[in-house]
Coordinates of C-alpha atoms in Angstrom, one line a residue:
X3 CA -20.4 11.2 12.4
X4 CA -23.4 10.3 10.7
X5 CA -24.1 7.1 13.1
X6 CA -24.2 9.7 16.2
X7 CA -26.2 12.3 14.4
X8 CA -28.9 9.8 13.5
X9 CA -28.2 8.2 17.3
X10 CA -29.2 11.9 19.0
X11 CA -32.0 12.5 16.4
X12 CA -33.9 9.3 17.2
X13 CA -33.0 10.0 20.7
X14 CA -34.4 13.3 20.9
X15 CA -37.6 12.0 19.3
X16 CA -38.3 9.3 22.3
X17 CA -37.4 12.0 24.6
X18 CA -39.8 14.2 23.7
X19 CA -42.1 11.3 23.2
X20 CA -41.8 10.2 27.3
X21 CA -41.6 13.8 28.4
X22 CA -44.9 14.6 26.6
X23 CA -47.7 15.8 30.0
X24 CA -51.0 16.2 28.3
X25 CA -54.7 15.9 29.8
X26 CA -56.4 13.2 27.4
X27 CA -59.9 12.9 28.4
X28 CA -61.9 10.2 26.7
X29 CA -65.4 9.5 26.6
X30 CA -67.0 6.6 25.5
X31 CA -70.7 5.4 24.7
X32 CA -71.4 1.3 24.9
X33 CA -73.0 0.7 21.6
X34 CA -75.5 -1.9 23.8
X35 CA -78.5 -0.2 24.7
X36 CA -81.1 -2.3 27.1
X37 CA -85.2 -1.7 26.4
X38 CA -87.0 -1.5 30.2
X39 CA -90.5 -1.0 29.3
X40 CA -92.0 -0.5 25.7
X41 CA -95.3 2.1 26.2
X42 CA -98.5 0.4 26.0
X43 CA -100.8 2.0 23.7
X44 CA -103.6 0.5 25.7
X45 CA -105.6 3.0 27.8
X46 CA -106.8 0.5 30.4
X47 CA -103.4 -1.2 30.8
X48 CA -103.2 -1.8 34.2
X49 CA -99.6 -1.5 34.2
X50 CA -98.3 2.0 35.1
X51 CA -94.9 3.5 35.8
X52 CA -94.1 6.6 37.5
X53 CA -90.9 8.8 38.0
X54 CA -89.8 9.9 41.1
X55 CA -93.1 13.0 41.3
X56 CA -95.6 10.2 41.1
X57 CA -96.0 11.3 37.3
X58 CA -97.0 8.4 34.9
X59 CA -94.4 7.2 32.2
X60 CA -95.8 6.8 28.8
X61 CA -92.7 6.5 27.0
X62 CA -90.6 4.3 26.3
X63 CA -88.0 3.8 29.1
X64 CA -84.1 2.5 27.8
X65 CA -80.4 2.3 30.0
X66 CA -77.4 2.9 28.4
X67 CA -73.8 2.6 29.9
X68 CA -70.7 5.0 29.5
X69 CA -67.3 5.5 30.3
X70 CA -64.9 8.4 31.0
X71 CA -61.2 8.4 32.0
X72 CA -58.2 10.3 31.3
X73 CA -55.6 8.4 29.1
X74 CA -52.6 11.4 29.5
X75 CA -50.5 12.3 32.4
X76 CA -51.4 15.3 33.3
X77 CA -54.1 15.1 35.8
X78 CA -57.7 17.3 35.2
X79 CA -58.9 19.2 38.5
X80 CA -61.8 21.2 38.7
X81 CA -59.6 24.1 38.0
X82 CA -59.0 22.9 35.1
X83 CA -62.4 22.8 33.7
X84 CA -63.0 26.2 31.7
X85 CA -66.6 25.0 31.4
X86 CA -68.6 22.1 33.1
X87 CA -68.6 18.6 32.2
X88 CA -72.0 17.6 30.9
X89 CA -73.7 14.7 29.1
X90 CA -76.8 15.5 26.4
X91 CA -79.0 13.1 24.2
X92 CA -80.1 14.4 20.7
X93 CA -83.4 13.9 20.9
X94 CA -86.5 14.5 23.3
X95 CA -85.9 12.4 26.0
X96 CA -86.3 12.8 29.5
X97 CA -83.3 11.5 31.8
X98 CA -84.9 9.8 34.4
X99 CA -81.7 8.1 36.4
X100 CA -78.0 8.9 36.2
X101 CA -75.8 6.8 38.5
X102 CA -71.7 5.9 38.2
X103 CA -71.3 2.2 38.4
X104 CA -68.0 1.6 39.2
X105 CA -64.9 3.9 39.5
X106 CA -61.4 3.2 39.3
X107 CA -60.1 5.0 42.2
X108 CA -62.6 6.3 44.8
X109 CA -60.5 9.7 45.2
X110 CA -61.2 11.0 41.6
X111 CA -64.8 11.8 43.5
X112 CA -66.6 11.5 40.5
X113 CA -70.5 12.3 40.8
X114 CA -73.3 12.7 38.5
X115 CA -76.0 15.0 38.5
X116 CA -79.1 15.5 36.8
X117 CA -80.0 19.2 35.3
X118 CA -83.6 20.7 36.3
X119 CA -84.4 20.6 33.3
X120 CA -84.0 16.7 33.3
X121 CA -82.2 16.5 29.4
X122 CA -78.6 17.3 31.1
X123 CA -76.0 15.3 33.1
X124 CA -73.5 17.2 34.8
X125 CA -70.3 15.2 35.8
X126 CA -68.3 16.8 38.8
X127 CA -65.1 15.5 39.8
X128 CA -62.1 16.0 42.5
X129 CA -58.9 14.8 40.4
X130 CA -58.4 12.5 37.6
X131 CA -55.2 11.3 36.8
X132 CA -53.5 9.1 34.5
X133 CA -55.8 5.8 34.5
X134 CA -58.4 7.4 36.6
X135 CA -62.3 6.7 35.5
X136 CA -65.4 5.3 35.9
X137 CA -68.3 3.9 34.2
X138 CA -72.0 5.4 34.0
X139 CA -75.3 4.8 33.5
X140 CA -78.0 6.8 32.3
X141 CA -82.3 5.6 32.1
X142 CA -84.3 7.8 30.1
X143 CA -87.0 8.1 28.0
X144 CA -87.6 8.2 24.3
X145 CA -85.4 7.1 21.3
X146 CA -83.8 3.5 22.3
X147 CA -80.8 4.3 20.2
X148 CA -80.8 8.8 20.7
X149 CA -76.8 9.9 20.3
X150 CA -75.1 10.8 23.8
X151 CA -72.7 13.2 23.7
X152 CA -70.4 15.3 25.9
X153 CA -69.8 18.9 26.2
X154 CA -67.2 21.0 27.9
X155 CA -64.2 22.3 27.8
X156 CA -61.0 21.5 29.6
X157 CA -57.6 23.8 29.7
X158 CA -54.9 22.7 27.5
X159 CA -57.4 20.2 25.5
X160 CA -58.9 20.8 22.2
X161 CA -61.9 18.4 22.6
X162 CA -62.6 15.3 24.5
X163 CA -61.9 12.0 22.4
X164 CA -65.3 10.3 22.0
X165 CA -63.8 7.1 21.0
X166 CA -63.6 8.1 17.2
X167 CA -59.9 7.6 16.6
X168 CA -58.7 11.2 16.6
X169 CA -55.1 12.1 17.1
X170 CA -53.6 12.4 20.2
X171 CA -50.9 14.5 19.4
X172 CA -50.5 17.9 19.1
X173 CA -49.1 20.2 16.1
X174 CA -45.0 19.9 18.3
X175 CA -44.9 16.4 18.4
X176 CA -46.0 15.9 14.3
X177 CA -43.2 18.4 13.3
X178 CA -40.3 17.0 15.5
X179 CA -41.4 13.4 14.2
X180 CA -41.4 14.7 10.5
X181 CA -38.1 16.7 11.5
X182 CA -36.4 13.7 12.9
X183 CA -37.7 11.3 10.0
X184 CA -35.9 13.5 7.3
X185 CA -32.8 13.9 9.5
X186 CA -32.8 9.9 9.2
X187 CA -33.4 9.7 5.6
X188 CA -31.2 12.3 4.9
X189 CA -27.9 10.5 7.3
X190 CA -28.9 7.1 5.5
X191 CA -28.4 8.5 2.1
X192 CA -25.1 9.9 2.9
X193 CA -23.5 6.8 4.8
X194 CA -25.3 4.9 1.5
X195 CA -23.9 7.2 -1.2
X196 CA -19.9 7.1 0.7
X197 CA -20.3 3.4 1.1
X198 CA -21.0 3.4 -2.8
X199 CA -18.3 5.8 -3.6
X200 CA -15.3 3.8 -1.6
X201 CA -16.5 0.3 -3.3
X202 CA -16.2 2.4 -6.6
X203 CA -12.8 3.7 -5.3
X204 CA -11.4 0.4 -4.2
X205 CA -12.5 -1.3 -7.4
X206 CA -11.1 1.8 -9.6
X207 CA -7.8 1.6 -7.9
X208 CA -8.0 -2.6 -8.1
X209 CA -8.8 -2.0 -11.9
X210 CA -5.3 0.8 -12.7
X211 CA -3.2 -1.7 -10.6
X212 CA -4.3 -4.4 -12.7
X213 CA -3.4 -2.8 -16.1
X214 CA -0.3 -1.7 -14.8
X215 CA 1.0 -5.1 -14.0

């Protein structure tokens, strides 16, 4: 009947839905930035701030925080990663600290690294499952307000979700929810158009027994 055939076509829809295993990384940059020294233009300052070598800072010196987790159920291992996890500002800064803050699960084994070339974070990790993540933070030099982004590539994922809203979902799950929409439009038509036709039917055969009385 049309009532069942509508019935399974939802159904099939939430099925897929729930049965959907996807690795849904997401990275996220808190808009906050925090200012730890402004350069002194000075020459005599006596103030003077040095990175790890013993060189002398004369930059500006900012923090920023961010987060990564995965939102989808499939977990990401280190097999997974076609090529590595890293963090890059646009600009010409010099990363001076990168630390995680906090993690959601200790096993994920997430660990940050800076690149010799001190303009690169590389983020290693053991497994990350649904819900697994952690926050970071990076000090470096420079532009207060300089872009972070994230580079990589993971199997089975397009890109990594930088917080902008992108879909989710891949090309399967749009066409069986367009699919299923139609196959509901369709049934409602029909069980509309016979309810319309056996009012008219009643009512015609009301009308003839009418006149014949």
């Amino acid at each position: 009947s049309i009532t069942l055939g509508l019935f399974f076509g939802v159904s099939g829809f939430v099925f897929y839905f729930k049965s959907i295993k996807e690795r849904e990384p997401v990275f996220i940059v808190d808009p906050v930035r925090t200012s730890i020294y402004i350069k002194d233009n000075t020459i005599d300052s006596e103030l003077k701030i040095l990175d790890k070598a013993g060189n002398r800072i004369t930059a500006d010196i900012n923090t920023l925080t961010f987060y990564f987790f995965n939102s989808g159920k499939e977990a990401i291992k280190p097999t997974n990663l076609l090529s590595p996890i890293q963090l890059r500002l646009n600009c010409d800064c010099t990363i001076l600290d990168a630390r995680v803050i906090k993690t959601s699960r200790p096993i994920s084994g997430f660990n940050l690294s800076i690149d010799s070339s001190k303009t690169l974070v590389n983020i290693s990790l053991i497994i990350v499952e649904k819900g697994d993540g952690f926050s970071g933070q990076l000090t470096y030099t420079g532009d207060k307000l300089a872009n972070l982004e994230i580079l990589g590539s993971i199997e089975g994922v397009e890109s990594i979700n930088s917080g902008n809203g992108s879909s989710r979902f891949g090309l399967g799950f749009w066409l069986l929810l367009i699919v299923t929409i139609s196959i509901a439009v369709i049934m409602v038509y029909l069980l509309t158009r016979r309810n319309v036709t056996d009012w008219l039917t009643r009512e015609y055969r009301i009308t003839i027994s009418d006149n014949q009385r």
